[in-house]
PDB file of C-alpha atoms and ligand atoms in Angstrom:
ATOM      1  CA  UNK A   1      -2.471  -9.590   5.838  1.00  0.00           C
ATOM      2  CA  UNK A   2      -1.608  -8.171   2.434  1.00  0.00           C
ATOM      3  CA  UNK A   3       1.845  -6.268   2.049  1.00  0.00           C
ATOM      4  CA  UNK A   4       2.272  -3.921  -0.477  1.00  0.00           C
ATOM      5  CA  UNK A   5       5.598  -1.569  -0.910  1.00  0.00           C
ATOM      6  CA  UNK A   6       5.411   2.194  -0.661  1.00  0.00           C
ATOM      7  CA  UNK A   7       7.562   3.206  -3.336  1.00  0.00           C
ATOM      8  CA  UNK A   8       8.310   3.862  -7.300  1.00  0.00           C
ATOM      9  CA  UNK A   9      12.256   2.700  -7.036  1.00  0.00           C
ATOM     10  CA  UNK A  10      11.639  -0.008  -9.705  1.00  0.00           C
ATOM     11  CA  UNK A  11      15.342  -1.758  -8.206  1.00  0.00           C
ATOM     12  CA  UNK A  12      13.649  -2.111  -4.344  1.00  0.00           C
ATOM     13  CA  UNK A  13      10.444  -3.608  -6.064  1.00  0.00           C
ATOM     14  CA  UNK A  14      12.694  -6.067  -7.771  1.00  0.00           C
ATOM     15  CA  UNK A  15      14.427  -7.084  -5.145  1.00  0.00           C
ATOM     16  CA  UNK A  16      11.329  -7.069  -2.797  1.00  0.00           C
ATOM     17  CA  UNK A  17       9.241  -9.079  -5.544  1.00  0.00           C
ATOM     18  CA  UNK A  18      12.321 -11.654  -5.232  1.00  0.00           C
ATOM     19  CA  UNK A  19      11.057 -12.675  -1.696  1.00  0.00           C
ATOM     20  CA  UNK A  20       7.817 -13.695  -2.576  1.00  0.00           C
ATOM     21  CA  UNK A  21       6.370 -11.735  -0.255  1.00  0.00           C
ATOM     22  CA  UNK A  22       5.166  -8.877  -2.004  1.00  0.00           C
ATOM     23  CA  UNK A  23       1.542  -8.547  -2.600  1.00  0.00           C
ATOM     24  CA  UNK A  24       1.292  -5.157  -4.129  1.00  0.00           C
ATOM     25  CA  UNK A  25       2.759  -2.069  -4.586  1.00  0.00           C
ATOM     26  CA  UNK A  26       1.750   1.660  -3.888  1.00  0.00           C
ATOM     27  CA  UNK A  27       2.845   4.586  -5.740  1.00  0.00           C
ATOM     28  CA  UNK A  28       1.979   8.680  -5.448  1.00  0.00           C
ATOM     29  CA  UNK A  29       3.121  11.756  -7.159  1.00  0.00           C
ATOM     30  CA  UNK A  30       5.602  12.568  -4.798  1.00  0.00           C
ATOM     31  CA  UNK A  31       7.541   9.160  -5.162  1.00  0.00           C
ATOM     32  CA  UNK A  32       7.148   9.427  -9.005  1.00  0.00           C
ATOM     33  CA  UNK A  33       9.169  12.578  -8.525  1.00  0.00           C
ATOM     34  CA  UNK A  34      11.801  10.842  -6.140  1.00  0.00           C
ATOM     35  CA  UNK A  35      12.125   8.378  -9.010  1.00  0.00           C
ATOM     36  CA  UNK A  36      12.677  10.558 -11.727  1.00  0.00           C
ATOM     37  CA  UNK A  37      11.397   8.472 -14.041  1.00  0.00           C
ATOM     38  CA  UNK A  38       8.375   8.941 -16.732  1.00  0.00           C
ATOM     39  CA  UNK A  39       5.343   7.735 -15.119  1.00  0.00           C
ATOM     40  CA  UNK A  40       3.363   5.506 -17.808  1.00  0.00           C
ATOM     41  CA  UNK A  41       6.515   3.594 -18.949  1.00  0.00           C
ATOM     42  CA  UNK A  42       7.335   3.466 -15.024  1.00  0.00           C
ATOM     43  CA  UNK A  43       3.767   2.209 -14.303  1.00  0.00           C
ATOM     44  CA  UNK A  44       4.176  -0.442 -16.895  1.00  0.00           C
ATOM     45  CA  UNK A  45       7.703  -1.717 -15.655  1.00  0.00           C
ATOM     46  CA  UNK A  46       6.352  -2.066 -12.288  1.00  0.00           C
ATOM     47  CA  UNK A  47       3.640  -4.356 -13.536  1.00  0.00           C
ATOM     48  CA  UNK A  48       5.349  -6.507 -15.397  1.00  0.00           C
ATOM     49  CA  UNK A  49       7.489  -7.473 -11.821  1.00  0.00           C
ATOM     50  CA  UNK A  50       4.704  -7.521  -9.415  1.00  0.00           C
ATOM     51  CA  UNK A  51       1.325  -9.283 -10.872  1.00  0.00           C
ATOM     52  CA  UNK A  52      -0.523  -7.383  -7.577  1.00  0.00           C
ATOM     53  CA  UNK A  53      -2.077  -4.754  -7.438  1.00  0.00           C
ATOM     54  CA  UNK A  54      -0.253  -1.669  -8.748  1.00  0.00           C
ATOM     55  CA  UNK A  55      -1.727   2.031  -7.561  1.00  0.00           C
ATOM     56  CA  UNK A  56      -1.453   4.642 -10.284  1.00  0.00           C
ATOM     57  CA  UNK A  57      -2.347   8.315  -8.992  1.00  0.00           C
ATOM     58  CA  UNK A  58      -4.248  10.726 -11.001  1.00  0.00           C
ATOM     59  CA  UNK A  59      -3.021  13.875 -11.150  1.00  0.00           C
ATOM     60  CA  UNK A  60      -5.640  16.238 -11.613  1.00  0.00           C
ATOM     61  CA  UNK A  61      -8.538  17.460  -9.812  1.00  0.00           C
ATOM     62  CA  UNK A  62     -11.380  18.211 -11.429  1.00  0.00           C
ATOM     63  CA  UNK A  63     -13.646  15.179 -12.623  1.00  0.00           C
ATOM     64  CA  UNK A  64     -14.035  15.631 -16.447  1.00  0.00           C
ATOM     65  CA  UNK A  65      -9.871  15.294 -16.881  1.00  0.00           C
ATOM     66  CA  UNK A  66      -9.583  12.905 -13.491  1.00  0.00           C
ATOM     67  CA  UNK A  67     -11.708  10.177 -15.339  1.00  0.00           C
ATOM     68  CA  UNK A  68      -9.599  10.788 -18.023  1.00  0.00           C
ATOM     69  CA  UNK A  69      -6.411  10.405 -16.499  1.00  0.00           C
ATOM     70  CA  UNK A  70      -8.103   7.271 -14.600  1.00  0.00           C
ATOM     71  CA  UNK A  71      -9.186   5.839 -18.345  1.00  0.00           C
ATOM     72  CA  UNK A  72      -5.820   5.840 -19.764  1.00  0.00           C
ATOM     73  CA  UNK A  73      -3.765   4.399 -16.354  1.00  0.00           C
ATOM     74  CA  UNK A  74      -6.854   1.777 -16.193  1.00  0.00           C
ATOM     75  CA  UNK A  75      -5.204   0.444 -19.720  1.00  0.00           C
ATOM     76  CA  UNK A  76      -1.968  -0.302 -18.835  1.00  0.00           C
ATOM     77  CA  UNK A  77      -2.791  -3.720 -17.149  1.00  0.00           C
ATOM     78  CA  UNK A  78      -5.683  -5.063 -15.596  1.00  0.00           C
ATOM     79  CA  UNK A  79      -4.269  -5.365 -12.184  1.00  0.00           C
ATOM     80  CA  UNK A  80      -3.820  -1.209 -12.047  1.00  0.00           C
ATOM     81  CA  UNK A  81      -5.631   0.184  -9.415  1.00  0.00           C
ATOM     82  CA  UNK A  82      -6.882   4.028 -10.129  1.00  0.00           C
ATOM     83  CA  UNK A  83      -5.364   6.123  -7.195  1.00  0.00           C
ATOM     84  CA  UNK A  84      -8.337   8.916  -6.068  1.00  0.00           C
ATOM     85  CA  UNK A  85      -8.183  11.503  -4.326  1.00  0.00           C
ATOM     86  CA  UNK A  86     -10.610  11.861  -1.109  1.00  0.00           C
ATOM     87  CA  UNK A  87     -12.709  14.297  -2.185  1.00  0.00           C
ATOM     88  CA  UNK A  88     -16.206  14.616  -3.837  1.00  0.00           C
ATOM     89  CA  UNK A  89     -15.064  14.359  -7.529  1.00  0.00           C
ATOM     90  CA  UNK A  90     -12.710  11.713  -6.402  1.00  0.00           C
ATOM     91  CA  UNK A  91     -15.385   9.722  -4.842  1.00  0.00           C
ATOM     92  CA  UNK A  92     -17.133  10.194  -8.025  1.00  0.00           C
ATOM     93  CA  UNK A  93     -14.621   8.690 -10.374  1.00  0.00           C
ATOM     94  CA  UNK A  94     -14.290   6.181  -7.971  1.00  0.00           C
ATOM     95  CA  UNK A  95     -18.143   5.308  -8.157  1.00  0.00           C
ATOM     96  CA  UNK A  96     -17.969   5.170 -12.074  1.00  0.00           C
ATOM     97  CA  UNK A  97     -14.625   3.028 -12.461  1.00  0.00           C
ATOM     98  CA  UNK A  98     -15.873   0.603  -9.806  1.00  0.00           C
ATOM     99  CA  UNK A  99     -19.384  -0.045 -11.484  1.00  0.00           C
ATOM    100  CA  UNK A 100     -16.814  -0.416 -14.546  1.00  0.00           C
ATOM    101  CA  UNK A 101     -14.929  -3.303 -12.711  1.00  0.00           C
ATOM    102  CA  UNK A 102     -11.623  -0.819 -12.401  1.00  0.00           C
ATOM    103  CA  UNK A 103      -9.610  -1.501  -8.916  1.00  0.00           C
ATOM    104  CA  UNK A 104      -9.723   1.864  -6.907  1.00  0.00           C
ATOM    105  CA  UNK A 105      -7.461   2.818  -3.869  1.00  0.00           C
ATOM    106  CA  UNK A 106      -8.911   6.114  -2.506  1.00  0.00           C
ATOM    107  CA  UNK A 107      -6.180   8.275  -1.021  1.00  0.00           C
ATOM    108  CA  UNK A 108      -5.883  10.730   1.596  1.00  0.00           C
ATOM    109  CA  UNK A 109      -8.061   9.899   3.685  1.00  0.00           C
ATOM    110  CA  UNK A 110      -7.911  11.089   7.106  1.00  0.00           C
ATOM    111  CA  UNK A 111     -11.232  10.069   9.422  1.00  0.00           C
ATOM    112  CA  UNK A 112     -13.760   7.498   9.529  1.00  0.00           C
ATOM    113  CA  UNK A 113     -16.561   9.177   8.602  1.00  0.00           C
ATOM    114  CA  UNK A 114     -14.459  10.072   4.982  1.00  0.00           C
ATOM    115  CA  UNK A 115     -13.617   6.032   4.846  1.00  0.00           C
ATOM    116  CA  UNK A 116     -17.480   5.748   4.676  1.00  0.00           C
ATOM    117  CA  UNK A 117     -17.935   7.685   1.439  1.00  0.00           C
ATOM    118  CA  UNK A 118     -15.377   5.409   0.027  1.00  0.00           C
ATOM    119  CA  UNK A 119     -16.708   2.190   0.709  1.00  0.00           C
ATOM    120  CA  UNK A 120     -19.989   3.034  -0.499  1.00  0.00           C
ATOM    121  CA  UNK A 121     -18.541   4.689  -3.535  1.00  0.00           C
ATOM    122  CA  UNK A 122     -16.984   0.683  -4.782  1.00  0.00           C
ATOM    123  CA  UNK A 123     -13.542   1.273  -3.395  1.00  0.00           C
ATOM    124  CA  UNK A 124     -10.934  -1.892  -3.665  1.00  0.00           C
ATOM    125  CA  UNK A 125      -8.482  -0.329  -0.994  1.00  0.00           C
ATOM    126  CA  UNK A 126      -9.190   2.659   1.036  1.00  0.00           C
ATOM    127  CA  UNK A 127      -5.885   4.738   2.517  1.00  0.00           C
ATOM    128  CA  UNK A 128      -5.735   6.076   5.904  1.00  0.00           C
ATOM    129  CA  UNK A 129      -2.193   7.943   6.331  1.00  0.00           C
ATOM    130  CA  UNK A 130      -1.433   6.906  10.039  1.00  0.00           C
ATOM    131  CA  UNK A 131       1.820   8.414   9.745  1.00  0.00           C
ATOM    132  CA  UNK A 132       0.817  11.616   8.870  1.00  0.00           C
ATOM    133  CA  UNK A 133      -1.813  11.646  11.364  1.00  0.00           C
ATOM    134  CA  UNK A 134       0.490  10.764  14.233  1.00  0.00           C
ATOM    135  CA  UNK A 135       2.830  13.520  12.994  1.00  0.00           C
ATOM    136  CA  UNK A 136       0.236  15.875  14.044  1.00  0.00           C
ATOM    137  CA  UNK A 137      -0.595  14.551  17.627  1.00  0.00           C
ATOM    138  CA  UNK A 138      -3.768  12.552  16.436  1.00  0.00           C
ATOM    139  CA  UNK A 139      -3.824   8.953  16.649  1.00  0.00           C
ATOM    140  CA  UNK A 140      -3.076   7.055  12.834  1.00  0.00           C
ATOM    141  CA  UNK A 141      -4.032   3.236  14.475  1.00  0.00           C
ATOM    142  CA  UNK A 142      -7.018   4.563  16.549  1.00  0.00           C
ATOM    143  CA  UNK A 143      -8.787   5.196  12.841  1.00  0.00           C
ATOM    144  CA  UNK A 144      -7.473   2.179  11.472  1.00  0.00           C
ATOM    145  CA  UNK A 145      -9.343   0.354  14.649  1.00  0.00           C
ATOM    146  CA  UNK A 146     -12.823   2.317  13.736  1.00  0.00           C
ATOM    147  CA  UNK A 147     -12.487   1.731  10.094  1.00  0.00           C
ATOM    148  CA  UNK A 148     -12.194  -2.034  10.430  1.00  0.00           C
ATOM    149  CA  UNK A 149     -15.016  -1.954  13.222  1.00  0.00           C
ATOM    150  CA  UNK A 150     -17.285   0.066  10.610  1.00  0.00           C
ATOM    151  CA  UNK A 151     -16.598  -2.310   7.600  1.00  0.00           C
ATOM    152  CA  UNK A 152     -17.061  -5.064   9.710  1.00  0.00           C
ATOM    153  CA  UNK A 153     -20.461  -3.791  10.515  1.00  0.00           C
ATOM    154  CA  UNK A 154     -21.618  -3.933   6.994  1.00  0.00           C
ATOM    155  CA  UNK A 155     -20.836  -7.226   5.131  1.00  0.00           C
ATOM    156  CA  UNK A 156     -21.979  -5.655   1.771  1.00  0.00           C
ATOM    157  CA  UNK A 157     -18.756  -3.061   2.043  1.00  0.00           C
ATOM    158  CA  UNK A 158     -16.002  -4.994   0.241  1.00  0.00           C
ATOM    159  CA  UNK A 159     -13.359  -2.404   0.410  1.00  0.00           C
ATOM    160  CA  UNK A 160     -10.016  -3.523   2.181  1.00  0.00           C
ATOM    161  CA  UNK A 161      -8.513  -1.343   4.732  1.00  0.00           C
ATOM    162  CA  UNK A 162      -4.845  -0.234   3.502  1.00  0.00           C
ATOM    163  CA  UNK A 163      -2.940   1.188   5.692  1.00  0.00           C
ATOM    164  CA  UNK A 164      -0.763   3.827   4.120  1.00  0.00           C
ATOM    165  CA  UNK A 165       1.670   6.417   5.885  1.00  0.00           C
ATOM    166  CA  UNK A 166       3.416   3.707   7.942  1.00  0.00           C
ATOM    167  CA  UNK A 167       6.231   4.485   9.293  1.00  0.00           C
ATOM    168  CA  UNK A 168       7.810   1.460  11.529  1.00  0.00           C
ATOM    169  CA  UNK A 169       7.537  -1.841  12.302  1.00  0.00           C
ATOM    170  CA  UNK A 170       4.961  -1.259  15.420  1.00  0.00           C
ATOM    171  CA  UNK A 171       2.017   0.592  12.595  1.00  0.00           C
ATOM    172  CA  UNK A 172       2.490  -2.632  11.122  1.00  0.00           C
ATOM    173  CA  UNK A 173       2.353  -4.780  14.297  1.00  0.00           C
ATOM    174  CA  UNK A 174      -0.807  -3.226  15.509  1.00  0.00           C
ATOM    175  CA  UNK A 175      -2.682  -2.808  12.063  1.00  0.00           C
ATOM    176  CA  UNK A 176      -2.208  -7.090  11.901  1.00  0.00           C
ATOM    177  CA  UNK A 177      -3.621  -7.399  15.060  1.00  0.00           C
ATOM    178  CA  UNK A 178      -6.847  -4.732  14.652  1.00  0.00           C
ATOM    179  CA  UNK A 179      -7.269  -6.501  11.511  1.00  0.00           C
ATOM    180  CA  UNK A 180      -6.091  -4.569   8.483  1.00  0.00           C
ATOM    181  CA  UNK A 181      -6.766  -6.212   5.393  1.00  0.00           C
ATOM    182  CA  UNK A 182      -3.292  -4.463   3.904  1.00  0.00           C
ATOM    183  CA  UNK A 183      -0.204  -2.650   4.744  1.00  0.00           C
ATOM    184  CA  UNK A 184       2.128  -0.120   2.276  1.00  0.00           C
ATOM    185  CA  UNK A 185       4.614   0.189   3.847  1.00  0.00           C
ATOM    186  CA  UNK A 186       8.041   1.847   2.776  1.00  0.00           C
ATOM    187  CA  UNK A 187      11.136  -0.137   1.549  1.00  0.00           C
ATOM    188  CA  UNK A 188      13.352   0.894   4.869  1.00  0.00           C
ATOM    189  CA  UNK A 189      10.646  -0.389   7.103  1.00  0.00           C
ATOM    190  CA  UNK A 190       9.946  -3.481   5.243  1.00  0.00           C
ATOM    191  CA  UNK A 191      13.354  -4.593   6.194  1.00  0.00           C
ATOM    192  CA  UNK A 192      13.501  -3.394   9.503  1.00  0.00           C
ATOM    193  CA  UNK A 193      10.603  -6.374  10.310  1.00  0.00           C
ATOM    194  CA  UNK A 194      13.183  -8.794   9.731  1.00  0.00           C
ATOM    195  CA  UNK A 195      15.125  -7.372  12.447  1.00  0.00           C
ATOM    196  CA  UNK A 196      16.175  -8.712  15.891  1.00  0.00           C
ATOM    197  CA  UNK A 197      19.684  -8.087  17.710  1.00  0.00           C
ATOM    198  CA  UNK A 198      18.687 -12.087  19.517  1.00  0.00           C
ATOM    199  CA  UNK A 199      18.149 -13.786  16.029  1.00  0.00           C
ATOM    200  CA  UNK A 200      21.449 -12.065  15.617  1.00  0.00           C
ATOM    201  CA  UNK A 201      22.866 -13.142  18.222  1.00  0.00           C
ATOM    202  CA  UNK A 202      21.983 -16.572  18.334  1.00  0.00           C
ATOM    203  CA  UNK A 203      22.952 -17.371  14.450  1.00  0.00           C
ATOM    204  CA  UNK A 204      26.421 -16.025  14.941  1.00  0.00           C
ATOM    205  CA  UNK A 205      26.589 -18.558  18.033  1.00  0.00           C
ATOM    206  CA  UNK A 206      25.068 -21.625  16.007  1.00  0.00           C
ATOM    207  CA  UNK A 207      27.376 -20.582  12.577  1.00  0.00           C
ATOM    208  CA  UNK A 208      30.867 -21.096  15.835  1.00  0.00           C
ATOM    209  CA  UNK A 209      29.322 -23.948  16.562  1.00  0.00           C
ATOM    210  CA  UNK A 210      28.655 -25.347  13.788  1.00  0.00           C
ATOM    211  CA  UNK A 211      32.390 -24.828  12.599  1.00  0.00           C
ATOM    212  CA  UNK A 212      33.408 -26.547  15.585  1.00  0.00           C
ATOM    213  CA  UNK A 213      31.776 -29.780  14.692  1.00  0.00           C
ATOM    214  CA  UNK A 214      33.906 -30.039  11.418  1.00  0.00           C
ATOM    215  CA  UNK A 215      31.168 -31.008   9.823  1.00  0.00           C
ATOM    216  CA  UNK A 216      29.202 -30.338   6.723  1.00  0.00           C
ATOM    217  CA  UNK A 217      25.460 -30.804   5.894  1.00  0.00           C
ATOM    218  CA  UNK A 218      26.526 -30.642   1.932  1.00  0.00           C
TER     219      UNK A 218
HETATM  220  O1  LIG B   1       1.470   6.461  -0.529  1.00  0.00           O
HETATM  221  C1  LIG B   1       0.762   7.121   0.448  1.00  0.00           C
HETATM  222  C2  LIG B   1       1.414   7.181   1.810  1.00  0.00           C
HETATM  223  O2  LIG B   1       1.874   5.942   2.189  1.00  0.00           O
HETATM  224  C3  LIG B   1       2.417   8.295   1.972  1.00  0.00           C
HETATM  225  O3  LIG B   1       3.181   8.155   3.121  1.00  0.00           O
HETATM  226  O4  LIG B   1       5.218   8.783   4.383  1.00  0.00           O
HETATM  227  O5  LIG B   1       4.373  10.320   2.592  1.00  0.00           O
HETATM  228  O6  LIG B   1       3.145  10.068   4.747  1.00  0.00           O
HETATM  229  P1  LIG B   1       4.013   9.403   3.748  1.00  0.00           P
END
């Protein structure tokens, strides 16, 4: 399983990128506006720490300026992949920059049937928000179980499963064991995996011990 971070706070990516464990990294409109940064110099930053793949959202809508937005974030580095939108013109960028050999992650998507399109439209990374889907009474894992049961139906679909809108350590638990090619997960939840109140625990017990041995490994 892949992990990507959830964010555009350059600082958490470097210090994320520093465990070795960071595959990727997600980011959106909204967290460009948490950042406060300008987006192209921020996009280029970000790939210059983390040699994954980096999503870049388009901003627009329609398709004429969408492939245009698409064509200039596709320069900054080759390991940029073109955030869509889920919807018919998105799907259609998505089409063109994939028979281009451009990485796509197709956002905002919301059912199976929408994950589909996506797949057969050349997507790298397709985005379920489970988060946002729980937050309305639905069930975010439950379409992260059909999506990997579709794709795995059809060998000649080679888009991952990313599962976006996570938002503890059990989306992330139960998308490893359904399957999920990829989680983005926020910087807070990353950490929380590390987590344990026994590992606690049972450190701060060996670390007494230890002392009382008066001895010393270096
Ligand atoms: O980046 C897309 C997704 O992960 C957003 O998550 O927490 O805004 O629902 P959230």
């Amino acid at each position: 399983m892949k992990f990507f971070v959830d964010t555009a706070d350059i600082n958490e990516i470097k210090e994320l990128a520093s465990t070795g464990l960071l595959d990727g990294v997600t980011t959106n409109p909204s967290l460009i506006l948490k950042s406060g940064k300008s987006f192209i110099p921020l996009i280029e930053e970000i790939c210059a720490v983390v040699s994954g793949p980096v999503s870049a959202e388009v901003a627009s809508t329609d398709y004429e300026t969408m492939w245009k937005e698409a064509d200039k974030l596709r320069q900054i580095a080759d390991h940029v992949a073109v955030k869509v939108p889920l919807t018919p013109d998105g799907l259609k960028v998505c089409k063109r920059l994939s028979d281009e050999g451009t990485m796509v992650n197709v956002t905002l998507c919301f059912s199976a049937a929408q994950a589909i399109l996506a797949a057969k439209a050349g997507a790298a990374f397709i985005s379920p928000f489970i988060g946002r889907l729980d937050d309305v009474g639905s069930d975010g894992l439950t379409l992260i179980q059909d999506i990997v049961g579709i794709y795995g139906n059809y060998p000649d679909f080679q888009t991952e499963v990313l599962v976006a809108s996570i938002r503890n350590p059990m989306h992330i638990v139960e998308s490893a064991k359904i399957g999920a090619d990829v989680v983005t997960c926020p910087p807070s939840v990353i950490k929380q995996l590390y987590g344990h109140p026994l590992t606690d625990k049972g450190l701060a017990a060996f670390v007494e011990d230890w002392k009382k041995t008066g001895q010393s490994i270096l």
